[in-house]
PDB file of C-alpha atoms and ligand atoms in Angstrom:
ATOM      1  CA  MET A   1     269.454-217.246-141.722  1.00  0.00           C
ATOM      2  CA  THR A   2     266.610-215.439-139.973  1.00  0.00           C
ATOM      3  CA  GLU A   3     265.240-211.994-140.849  1.00  0.00           C
ATOM      4  CA  ASN A   4     265.118-210.981-137.216  1.00  0.00           C
ATOM      5  CA  THR A   5     268.028-209.546-135.308  1.00  0.00           C
ATOM      6  CA  GLU A   6     268.416-209.359-131.568  1.00  0.00           C
ATOM      7  CA  THR A   7     267.639-205.655-131.638  1.00  0.00           C
ATOM      8  CA  LEU A   8     264.525-205.811-133.833  1.00  0.00           C
ATOM      9  CA  ARG A   9     261.951-208.562-133.962  1.00  0.00           C
ATOM     10  CA  ARG A  10     259.890-208.384-137.098  1.00  0.00           C
ATOM     11  CA  SER A  11     256.250-209.358-137.187  1.00  0.00           C
ATOM     12  CA  ALA A  12     253.787-210.429-139.872  1.00  0.00           C
ATOM     13  CA  VAL A  13     250.032-210.644-140.308  1.00  0.00           C
ATOM     14  CA  ILE A  14     248.941-213.263-142.833  1.00  0.00           C
ATOM     15  CA  THR A  15     245.235-213.199-143.679  1.00  0.00           C
ATOM     16  CA  GLY A  16     243.548-216.492-144.513  1.00  0.00           C
ATOM     17  CA  SER A  17     246.365-218.559-143.011  1.00  0.00           C
ATOM     18  CA  SER A  18     244.477-221.430-141.349  1.00  0.00           C
ATOM     19  CA  ARG A  19     245.169-223.584-144.448  1.00  0.00           C
ATOM     20  CA  GLY A  20     246.478-223.568-148.018  1.00  0.00           C
ATOM     21  CA  ILE A  21     248.908-220.936-149.275  1.00  0.00           C
ATOM     22  CA  GLY A  22     248.422-218.668-146.251  1.00  0.00           C
ATOM     23  CA  ARG A  23     249.347-221.469-143.888  1.00  0.00           C
ATOM     24  CA  ALA A  24     252.527-222.186-145.865  1.00  0.00           C
ATOM     25  CA  VAL A  25     253.404-218.464-145.730  1.00  0.00           C
ATOM     26  CA  ALA A  26     252.885-218.362-141.945  1.00  0.00           C
ATOM     27  CA  GLU A  27     255.122-221.433-141.586  1.00  0.00           C
ATOM     28  CA  LYS A  28     257.816-219.963-143.828  1.00  0.00           C
ATOM     29  CA  LEU A  29     257.859-216.583-142.061  1.00  0.00           C
ATOM     30  CA  ALA A  30     257.853-218.135-138.568  1.00  0.00           C
ATOM     31  CA  ALA A  31     260.758-220.370-139.613  1.00  0.00           C
ATOM     32  CA  ALA A  32     262.574-217.183-140.684  1.00  0.00           C
ATOM     33  CA  GLY A  33     262.033-215.748-137.192  1.00  0.00           C
ATOM     34  CA  TYR A  34     258.997-213.516-137.684  1.00  0.00           C
ATOM     35  CA  ASP A  35     256.327-213.242-135.007  1.00  0.00           C
ATOM     36  CA  VAL A  36     253.132-214.205-136.815  1.00  0.00           C
ATOM     37  CA  CYS A  37     249.419-213.491-136.591  1.00  0.00           C
ATOM     38  CA  VAL A  38     247.400-216.342-138.131  1.00  0.00           C
ATOM     39  CA  ASN A  39     243.913-215.418-139.390  1.00  0.00           C
ATOM     40  CA  CYS A  40     240.755-216.952-140.816  1.00  0.00           C
ATOM     41  CA  SER A  41     237.063-216.067-140.706  1.00  0.00           C
ATOM     42  CA  SER A  42     235.260-219.275-139.729  1.00  0.00           C
ATOM     43  CA  GLU A  43     234.862-221.068-136.372  1.00  0.00           C
ATOM     44  CA  ARG A  44     236.202-224.269-137.913  1.00  0.00           C
ATOM     45  CA  GLY A  45     239.206-222.391-139.220  1.00  0.00           C
ATOM     46  CA  LEU A  46     239.922-220.802-135.852  1.00  0.00           C
ATOM     47  CA  ALA A  47     240.722-224.164-134.231  1.00  0.00           C
ATOM     48  CA  ASP A  48     243.205-224.855-137.061  1.00  0.00           C
ATOM     49  CA  ALA A  49     244.608-221.317-136.825  1.00  0.00           C
ATOM     50  CA  GLN A  50     245.139-221.606-133.064  1.00  0.00           C
ATOM     51  CA  ALA A  51     246.773-225.033-133.438  1.00  0.00           C
ATOM     52  CA  LEU A  52     249.098-223.609-136.113  1.00  0.00           C
ATOM     53  CA  ALA A  53     250.013-220.599-133.955  1.00  0.00           C
ATOM     54  CA  ASP A  54     250.839-222.897-131.009  1.00  0.00           C
ATOM     55  CA  GLU A  55     252.890-225.189-133.257  1.00  0.00           C
ATOM     56  CA  LEU A  56     254.895-222.304-134.767  1.00  0.00           C
ATOM     57  CA  ALA A  57     255.570-220.743-131.374  1.00  0.00           C
ATOM     58  CA  SER A  58     256.974-223.970-129.988  1.00  0.00           C
ATOM     59  CA  ALA A  59     258.861-225.004-133.156  1.00  0.00           C
ATOM     60  CA  HIS A  60     260.542-221.651-133.857  1.00  0.00           C
ATOM     61  CA  GLY A  61     260.492-219.745-130.567  1.00  0.00           C
ATOM     62  CA  VAL A  62     258.508-216.877-132.100  1.00  0.00           C
ATOM     63  CA  ARG A  63     255.407-215.195-130.745  1.00  0.00           C
ATOM     64  CA  ALA A  64     252.316-216.398-132.598  1.00  0.00           C
ATOM     65  CA  ILE A  65     248.648-215.530-132.185  1.00  0.00           C
ATOM     66  CA  ALA A  66     245.461-216.643-133.933  1.00  0.00           C
ATOM     67  CA  LYS A  67     242.678-214.161-134.598  1.00  0.00           C
ATOM     68  CA  ALA A  68     239.377-214.763-136.356  1.00  0.00           C
ATOM     69  CA  ALA A  69     238.317-211.775-138.461  1.00  0.00           C
ATOM     70  CA  ASN A  70     236.346-211.390-141.659  1.00  0.00           C
ATOM     71  CA  VAL A  71     238.607-209.131-143.695  1.00  0.00           C
ATOM     72  CA  ALA A  72     235.655-207.975-145.812  1.00  0.00           C
ATOM     73  CA  ASP A  73     234.402-206.092-142.745  1.00  0.00           C
ATOM     74  CA  ALA A  74     236.445-202.907-142.193  1.00  0.00           C
ATOM     75  CA  ALA A  75     235.997-202.962-138.401  1.00  0.00           C
ATOM     76  CA  GLU A  76     237.083-206.622-138.183  1.00  0.00           C
ATOM     77  CA  ALA A  77     240.103-205.966-140.421  1.00  0.00           C
ATOM     78  CA  GLN A  78     241.077-203.051-138.178  1.00  0.00           C
ATOM     79  CA  ALA A  79     240.649-205.262-135.082  1.00  0.00           C
ATOM     80  CA  LEU A  80     242.929-207.878-136.678  1.00  0.00           C
ATOM     81  CA  ILE A  81     245.727-205.380-137.290  1.00  0.00           C
ATOM     82  CA  ASP A  82     245.221-203.843-133.813  1.00  0.00           C
ATOM     83  CA  ALA A  83     245.428-207.287-132.152  1.00  0.00           C
ATOM     84  CA  ALA A  84     248.702-208.060-133.926  1.00  0.00           C
ATOM     85  CA  HIS A  85     250.108-204.647-133.050  1.00  0.00           C
ATOM     86  CA  GLU A  86     249.135-205.090-129.434  1.00  0.00           C
ATOM     87  CA  ALA A  87     250.758-208.542-129.317  1.00  0.00           C
ATOM     88  CA  PHE A  88     253.982-207.671-131.167  1.00  0.00           C
ATOM     89  CA  GLY A  89     254.401-203.893-130.832  1.00  0.00           C
ATOM     90  CA  ARG A  90     254.797-203.418-134.602  1.00  0.00           C
ATOM     91  CA  ILE A  91     253.490-204.641-137.975  1.00  0.00           C
ATOM     92  CA  ASP A  92     256.336-205.133-140.432  1.00  0.00           C
ATOM     93  CA  VAL A  93     254.690-207.441-142.940  1.00  0.00           C
ATOM     94  CA  LEU A  94     251.112-207.800-144.159  1.00  0.00           C
ATOM     95  CA  VAL A  95     250.276-210.659-146.502  1.00  0.00           C
ATOM     96  CA  ASN A  96     246.770-210.262-147.914  1.00  0.00           C
ATOM     97  CA  ASN A  97     246.065-213.856-148.775  1.00  0.00           C
ATOM     98  CA  ALA A  98     242.412-214.421-147.726  1.00  0.00           C
ATOM     99  CA  GLY A  99     240.373-215.220-150.799  1.00  0.00           C
ATOM    100  CA  ILE A 100     237.291-217.078-152.000  1.00  0.00           C
ATOM    101  CA  THR A 101     235.745-218.224-155.280  1.00  0.00           C
ATOM    102  CA  ARG A 102     232.074-218.381-156.351  1.00  0.00           C
ATOM    103  CA  ASP A 103     232.486-219.548-159.947  1.00  0.00           C
ATOM    104  CA  GLY A 104     229.848-219.446-162.674  1.00  0.00           C
ATOM    105  CA  LEU A 105     229.236-217.968-166.090  1.00  0.00           C
ATOM    106  CA  ALA A 106     228.656-214.200-165.885  1.00  0.00           C
ATOM    107  CA  VAL A 107     225.209-214.291-167.487  1.00  0.00           C
ATOM    108  CA  ARG A 108     223.978-216.641-164.755  1.00  0.00           C
ATOM    109  CA  MET A 109     225.999-215.258-161.865  1.00  0.00           C
ATOM    110  CA  LYS A 110     224.006-214.247-158.812  1.00  0.00           C
ATOM    111  CA  GLU A 111     224.549-210.733-157.538  1.00  0.00           C
ATOM    112  CA  GLU A 112     225.476-212.068-154.089  1.00  0.00           C
ATOM    113  CA  ASP A 113     228.176-214.291-155.602  1.00  0.00           C
ATOM    114  CA  PHE A 114     229.679-211.321-157.405  1.00  0.00           C
ATOM    115  CA  ASP A 115     229.548-209.158-154.282  1.00  0.00           C
ATOM    116  CA  ALA A 116     230.931-211.830-151.913  1.00  0.00           C
ATOM    117  CA  VAL A 117     234.046-212.382-154.034  1.00  0.00           C
ATOM    118  CA  ILE A 118     234.714-208.670-154.549  1.00  0.00           C
ATOM    119  CA  ASN A 119     234.134-207.983-150.850  1.00  0.00           C
ATOM    120  CA  VAL A 120     236.546-210.618-149.528  1.00  0.00           C
ATOM    121  CA  ASN A 121     239.238-210.558-152.215  1.00  0.00           C
ATOM    122  CA  LEU A 122     239.389-206.870-153.120  1.00  0.00           C
ATOM    123  CA  LYS A 123     237.742-204.895-150.337  1.00  0.00           C
ATOM    124  CA  GLY A 124     239.280-207.201-147.710  1.00  0.00           C
ATOM    125  CA  THR A 125     242.723-206.477-149.144  1.00  0.00           C
ATOM    126  CA  PHE A 126     242.002-202.736-149.100  1.00  0.00           C
ATOM    127  CA  ASN A 127     240.692-202.876-145.510  1.00  0.00           C
ATOM    128  CA  CYS A 128     243.818-204.608-144.192  1.00  0.00           C
ATOM    129  CA  CYS A 129     246.195-202.438-146.246  1.00  0.00           C
ATOM    130  CA  LYS A 130     244.561-199.291-144.906  1.00  0.00           C
ATOM    131  CA  ALA A 131     244.755-200.397-141.269  1.00  0.00           C
ATOM    132  CA  ALA A 132     248.318-201.765-141.518  1.00  0.00           C
ATOM    133  CA  ALA A 133     249.708-198.895-143.621  1.00  0.00           C
ATOM    134  CA  GLN A 134     248.795-196.437-140.861  1.00  0.00           C
ATOM    135  CA  ARG A 135     251.057-198.384-138.480  1.00  0.00           C
ATOM    136  CA  MET A 136     253.788-198.916-141.104  1.00  0.00           C
ATOM    137  CA  MET A 137     253.896-195.205-141.993  1.00  0.00           C
ATOM    138  CA  LYS A 138     254.668-194.359-138.362  1.00  0.00           C
ATOM    139  CA  GLN A 139     257.435-197.016-138.337  1.00  0.00           C
ATOM    140  CA  ARG A 140     258.700-195.819-141.736  1.00  0.00           C
ATOM    141  CA  TYR A 141     258.998-199.488-142.690  1.00  0.00           C
ATOM    142  CA  GLY A 142     256.668-202.047-144.154  1.00  0.00           C
ATOM    143  CA  ARG A 143     256.242-204.869-146.634  1.00  0.00           C
ATOM    144  CA  ILE A 144     252.794-205.583-148.091  1.00  0.00           C
ATOM    145  CA  VAL A 145     252.294-208.632-150.314  1.00  0.00           C
ATOM    146  CA  ASN A 146     248.901-209.070-151.948  1.00  0.00           C
ATOM    147  CA  MET A 147     247.753-212.419-153.319  1.00  0.00           C
ATOM    148  CA  ALA A 148     246.439-211.821-156.845  1.00  0.00           C
ATOM    149  CA  SER A 149     246.120-214.552-159.499  1.00  0.00           C
ATOM    150  CA  VAL A 150     247.169-215.091-163.099  1.00  0.00           C
ATOM    151  CA  VAL A 151     243.464-214.830-163.996  1.00  0.00           C
ATOM    152  CA  GLY A 152     243.563-211.227-162.744  1.00  0.00           C
ATOM    153  CA  VAL A 153     245.885-210.568-165.672  1.00  0.00           C
ATOM    154  CA  SER A 154     244.384-212.883-168.307  1.00  0.00           C
ATOM    155  CA  GLY A 155     240.689-213.197-167.307  1.00  0.00           C
ATOM    156  CA  ASN A 156     238.992-216.599-167.127  1.00  0.00           C
ATOM    157  CA  ALA A 157     235.651-217.898-168.388  1.00  0.00           C
ATOM    158  CA  GLY A 158     233.481-218.812-165.401  1.00  0.00           C
ATOM    159  CA  GLN A 159     235.378-216.505-163.045  1.00  0.00           C
ATOM    160  CA  ALA A 160     234.261-212.961-163.946  1.00  0.00           C
ATOM    161  CA  ASN A 161     233.862-212.070-160.270  1.00  0.00           C
ATOM    162  CA  TYR A 162     237.148-213.651-159.176  1.00  0.00           C
ATOM    163  CA  ALA A 163     239.200-212.330-162.118  1.00  0.00           C
ATOM    164  CA  ALA A 164     237.757-208.838-161.583  1.00  0.00           C
ATOM    165  CA  SER A 165     238.605-208.989-157.870  1.00  0.00           C
ATOM    166  CA  LYS A 166     242.202-210.029-158.623  1.00  0.00           C
ATOM    167  CA  ALA A 167     242.597-207.413-161.381  1.00  0.00           C
ATOM    168  CA  GLY A 168     241.372-204.944-158.751  1.00  0.00           C
ATOM    169  CA  VAL A 169     244.017-206.207-156.322  1.00  0.00           C
ATOM    170  CA  ILE A 170     246.661-205.490-158.962  1.00  0.00           C
ATOM    171  CA  GLY A 171     245.412-201.898-159.461  1.00  0.00           C
ATOM    172  CA  LEU A 172     245.265-201.440-155.680  1.00  0.00           C
ATOM    173  CA  THR A 173     248.819-202.784-155.307  1.00  0.00           C
ATOM    174  CA  LYS A 174     250.250-200.384-157.878  1.00  0.00           C
ATOM    175  CA  SER A 175     248.400-197.381-156.433  1.00  0.00           C
ATOM    176  CA  LEU A 176     249.471-198.127-152.856  1.00  0.00           C
ATOM    177  CA  ALA A 177     253.041-198.731-154.021  1.00  0.00           C
ATOM    178  CA  ARG A 178     253.090-195.171-155.383  1.00  0.00           C
ATOM    179  CA  GLU A 179     251.528-193.735-152.221  1.00  0.00           C
ATOM    180  CA  LEU A 180     253.774-195.521-149.729  1.00  0.00           C
ATOM    181  CA  ALA A 181     257.219-195.878-151.359  1.00  0.00           C
ATOM    182  CA  ALA A 182     258.608-192.692-149.813  1.00  0.00           C
ATOM    183  CA  ARG A 183     257.873-194.124-146.350  1.00  0.00           C
ATOM    184  CA  ASN A 184     259.996-197.213-147.016  1.00  0.00           C
ATOM    185  CA  ILE A 185     256.903-199.385-147.498  1.00  0.00           C
ATOM    186  CA  THR A 186     256.801-201.688-150.511  1.00  0.00           C
ATOM    187  CA  VAL A 187     253.596-203.127-151.952  1.00  0.00           C
ATOM    188  CA  ASN A 188     253.777-206.034-154.386  1.00  0.00           C
ATOM    189  CA  ALA A 189     251.422-208.666-155.750  1.00  0.00           C
ATOM    190  CA  VAL A 190     252.020-212.356-156.268  1.00  0.00           C
ATOM    191  CA  ALA A 191     249.977-213.955-159.044  1.00  0.00           C
ATOM    192  CA  PRO A 192     249.838-217.752-158.663  1.00  0.00           C
ATOM    193  CA  GLY A 193     248.622-220.088-161.369  1.00  0.00           C
ATOM    194  CA  PHE A 194     247.170-223.414-160.185  1.00  0.00           C
ATOM    195  CA  ILE A 195     248.343-224.343-156.698  1.00  0.00           C
ATOM    196  CA  ALA A 196     247.352-227.564-154.896  1.00  0.00           C
ATOM    197  CA  THR A 197     245.026-226.396-152.062  1.00  0.00           C
ATOM    198  CA  ASP A 198     241.384-226.824-150.959  1.00  0.00           C
ATOM    199  CA  MET A 199     240.498-224.179-153.567  1.00  0.00           C
ATOM    200  CA  THR A 200     241.676-226.402-156.437  1.00  0.00           C
ATOM    201  CA  ASP A 201     240.654-229.688-154.746  1.00  0.00           C
ATOM    202  CA  GLU A 202     237.172-229.201-156.204  1.00  0.00           C
ATOM    203  CA  LEU A 203     238.509-229.979-159.701  1.00  0.00           C
ATOM    204  CA  SER A 204     237.931-233.453-161.114  1.00  0.00           C
ATOM    205  CA  ASP A 205     240.920-235.565-162.200  1.00  0.00           C
ATOM    206  CA  LYS A 206     239.917-234.925-165.816  1.00  0.00           C
ATOM    207  CA  GLN A 207     239.920-231.142-165.279  1.00  0.00           C
ATOM    208  CA  ARG A 208     243.206-231.365-163.363  1.00  0.00           C
ATOM    209  CA  ASN A 209     244.919-233.293-166.186  1.00  0.00           C
ATOM    210  CA  ALA A 210     243.582-230.892-168.829  1.00  0.00           C
ATOM    211  CA  ILE A 211     244.933-227.930-166.860  1.00  0.00           C
ATOM    212  CA  ALA A 212     248.331-229.574-166.283  1.00  0.00           C
ATOM    213  CA  GLU A 213     248.624-229.985-170.081  1.00  0.00           C
ATOM    214  CA  ARG A 214     248.525-226.160-170.386  1.00  0.00           C
ATOM    215  CA  ILE A 215     251.264-225.635-167.791  1.00  0.00           C
ATOM    216  CA  ALA A 216     254.853-225.718-169.099  1.00  0.00           C
ATOM    217  CA  ALA A 217     255.981-227.422-165.865  1.00  0.00           C
ATOM    218  CA  ARG A 218     253.156-230.008-166.371  1.00  0.00           C
ATOM    219  CA  ARG A 219     252.094-229.866-162.728  1.00  0.00           C
ATOM    220  CA  PHE A 220     250.273-227.740-160.156  1.00  0.00           C
ATOM    221  CA  GLY A 221     252.406-225.629-157.826  1.00  0.00           C
ATOM    222  CA  GLU A 222     252.796-226.304-154.111  1.00  0.00           C
ATOM    223  CA  PRO A 223     251.831-223.763-151.423  1.00  0.00           C
ATOM    224  CA  GLU A 224     255.442-223.838-150.157  1.00  0.00           C
ATOM    225  CA  GLU A 225     256.663-222.606-153.546  1.00  0.00           C
ATOM    226  CA  VAL A 226     254.406-219.552-153.323  1.00  0.00           C
ATOM    227  CA  ALA A 227     255.469-219.046-149.696  1.00  0.00           C
ATOM    228  CA  ALA A 228     259.147-218.915-150.701  1.00  0.00           C
ATOM    229  CA  LEU A 229     258.402-216.027-153.077  1.00  0.00           C
ATOM    230  CA  VAL A 230     256.325-214.223-150.445  1.00  0.00           C
ATOM    231  CA  ARG A 231     259.126-214.635-147.926  1.00  0.00           C
ATOM    232  CA  PHE A 232     261.542-212.848-150.267  1.00  0.00           C
ATOM    233  CA  LEU A 233     259.112-209.988-150.946  1.00  0.00           C
ATOM    234  CA  ALA A 234     258.496-209.732-147.183  1.00  0.00           C
ATOM    235  CA  SER A 235     262.196-209.436-146.402  1.00  0.00           C
ATOM    236  CA  SER A 236     264.132-206.220-145.838  1.00  0.00           C
ATOM    237  CA  GLY A 237     266.361-207.178-148.794  1.00  0.00           C
ATOM    238  CA  SER A 238     263.525-206.670-151.300  1.00  0.00           C
ATOM    239  CA  GLY A 239     263.261-202.935-150.552  1.00  0.00           C
ATOM    240  CA  TYR A 240     263.796-201.667-154.122  1.00  0.00           C
ATOM    241  CA  ILE A 241     260.991-203.804-155.590  1.00  0.00           C
ATOM    242  CA  THR A 242     257.566-202.200-155.409  1.00  0.00           C
ATOM    243  CA  GLY A 243     254.346-202.103-157.421  1.00  0.00           C
ATOM    244  CA  GLN A 244     255.225-205.377-159.164  1.00  0.00           C
ATOM    245  CA  VAL A 245     253.061-208.346-160.065  1.00  0.00           C
ATOM    246  CA  ILE A 246     255.102-211.536-159.965  1.00  0.00           C
ATOM    247  CA  CYS A 247     253.560-214.592-161.626  1.00  0.00           C
ATOM    248  CA  ILE A 248     254.291-217.993-160.117  1.00  0.00           C
ATOM    249  CA  ASP A 249     252.575-220.404-162.455  1.00  0.00           C
ATOM    250  CA  GLY A 250     255.045-222.999-163.765  1.00  0.00           C
ATOM    251  CA  GLY A 251     255.137-221.183-167.104  1.00  0.00           C
ATOM    252  CA  MET A 252     251.359-221.366-167.705  1.00  0.00           C
ATOM    253  CA  ALA A 253     250.945-217.777-168.869  1.00  0.00           C
ATOM    254  CA  LEU A 254     254.002-217.654-171.115  1.00  0.00           C
TER     255      LEU A 254
HETATM  256  P1  LIG B 301     242.047-221.848-149.391  1.00  0.00           P
HETATM  257  O1  LIG B 301     242.834-223.109-149.233  1.00  0.00           O
HETATM  258  O2  LIG B 301     240.608-221.917-149.771  1.00  0.00           O
HETATM  259  O3  LIG B 301     242.202-221.017-148.008  1.00  0.00           O
HETATM  260  C1  LIG B 301     241.602-219.746-147.910  1.00  0.00           C
HETATM  261  C2  LIG B 301     241.937-219.128-146.572  1.00  0.00           C
HETATM  262  O4  LIG B 301     241.308-217.837-146.499  1.00  0.00           O
HETATM  263  C3  LIG B 301     241.408-219.929-145.391  1.00  0.00           C
HETATM  264  O5  LIG B 301     242.298-219.783-144.299  1.00  0.00           O
HETATM  265  C4  LIG B 301     240.088-219.237-145.087  1.00  0.00           C
HETATM  266  O6  LIG B 301     239.663-219.503-143.764  1.00  0.00           O
HETATM  267  C5  LIG B 301     240.473-217.779-145.338  1.00  0.00           C
HETATM  268  N1  LIG B 301     239.361-216.866-145.595  1.00  0.00           N
HETATM  269  C6  LIG B 301     238.360-217.002-146.498  1.00  0.00           C
HETATM  270  N2  LIG B 301     237.526-215.954-146.425  1.00  0.00           N
HETATM  271  C7  LIG B 301     238.028-215.131-145.460  1.00  0.00           C
HETATM  272  C8  LIG B 301     237.623-213.887-144.924  1.00  0.00           C
HETATM  273  N3  LIG B 301     236.521-213.261-145.356  1.00  0.00           N
HETATM  274  N4  LIG B 301     238.372-213.318-143.951  1.00  0.00           N
HETATM  275  C9  LIG B 301     239.485-213.943-143.484  1.00  0.00           C
HETATM  276  N5  LIG B 301     239.926-215.125-143.962  1.00  0.00           N
HETATM  277  C10 LIG B 301     239.198-215.704-144.926  1.00  0.00           C
HETATM  278  O7  LIG B 301     242.727-220.867-150.457  1.00  0.00           O
HETATM  279  P2  LIG B 301     244.156-220.957-151.193  1.00  0.00           P
HETATM  280  O8  LIG B 301     244.010-221.806-152.370  1.00  0.00           O
HETATM  281  O9  LIG B 301     245.227-221.203-150.209  1.00  0.00           O
HETATM  282  O10 LIG B 301     244.266-219.452-151.747  1.00  0.00           O
HETATM  283  C11 LIG B 301     244.872-218.426-150.999  1.00  0.00           C
HETATM  284  C12 LIG B 301     244.933-217.171-151.854  1.00  0.00           C
HETATM  285  O11 LIG B 301     245.649-217.450-153.059  1.00  0.00           O
HETATM  286  C13 LIG B 301     243.556-216.647-152.280  1.00  0.00           C
HETATM  287  O12 LIG B 301     243.576-215.242-152.298  1.00  0.00           O
HETATM  288  C14 LIG B 301     243.405-217.190-153.685  1.00  0.00           C
HETATM  289  O13 LIG B 301     242.531-216.408-154.456  1.00  0.00           O
HETATM  290  C15 LIG B 301     244.835-217.095-154.170  1.00  0.00           C
HETATM  291  N6  LIG B 301     245.126-217.992-155.288  1.00  0.00           N
HETATM  292  C16 LIG B 301     245.009-219.357-155.151  1.00  0.00           C
HETATM  293  C17 LIG B 301     245.279-220.173-156.236  1.00  0.00           C
HETATM  294  C18 LIG B 301     245.194-221.670-156.150  1.00  0.00           C
HETATM  295  O14 LIG B 301     245.342-222.317-157.184  1.00  0.00           O
HETATM  296  N7  LIG B 301     244.972-222.269-154.993  1.00  0.00           N
HETATM  297  C19 LIG B 301     245.657-219.591-157.449  1.00  0.00           C
HETATM  298  C20 LIG B 301     245.748-218.215-157.554  1.00  0.00           C
HETATM  299  C21 LIG B 301     245.491-217.424-156.474  1.00  0.00           C
HETATM  300  P3  LIG B 301     238.083-219.532-143.370  1.00  0.00           P
HETATM  301  O15 LIG B 301     237.411-220.411-144.381  1.00  0.00           O
HETATM  302  O16 LIG B 301     238.042-220.048-141.978  1.00  0.00           O
HETATM  303  O17 LIG B 301     237.660-218.132-143.419  1.00  0.00           O
END
């Protein structure tokens, strides 16, 4: 069953959707009938983003565009939301998925590595929320899903910058949920554990096996499993859930 009806086509912006979890979310939402805006920041990513948009348009009969924008830059984030609004006439769903890591122990962490992670993961989420919420408030409808991480709840040695950025995303999610609920806009966070993407590809087999030992399900998650959760939170049927952080980690943080 699709989310769209003949009278109202719903649309979604998914940041960082040229690959990984964001790509799976774009695929899942397009399959559910949403018009989608695929995003990334790099030139290399843009070719993948455009190819994905073309593929989704022809496979599902939805409108799909690709737009390069660095979400850490407020003007570029605004241009991303404006481009989607111009293409689709409304912004129903924003999935703030773009994220990076620059791991290292805090005592040795370079200032630029701290700043880069906070700027993309936290400020980028704020920039897109701000631009999209202005449109959603006028529509009196919206669904915002922010990609946090279990380490934003638990902390993680070697990821002070990343964990702080994701803890910030959780605080931002709860604050925006309070600000926007009366306008029929929900804001929730998804907190994945270890998911098999480029981000976790850097791990050695030894590290991967050691991590899997700590996961009740004894395996990494798949991007499609995260996308299924995002799809529910993005749907009109999830309207009484807001300000929540939903872990999807195979029982790792139990
Ligand atoms: P990924 O495979 O590395 O993909 C990241 C995506 O974000 C790419 O499309 C990338 O494209 C884009 N991106 C990076 N910086 C950007 C920027 N400044 N502006 C716009 N787009 C940008 O990552 P992933 O593993 O799918 O992770 C997606 C999200 O889930 C992230 O927020 C991550 O922190 C979170 N998460 C992942 C895991 C995991 O285990 N994989 C666990 C918990 C949380 P370009 O490189 O072209 O910019």
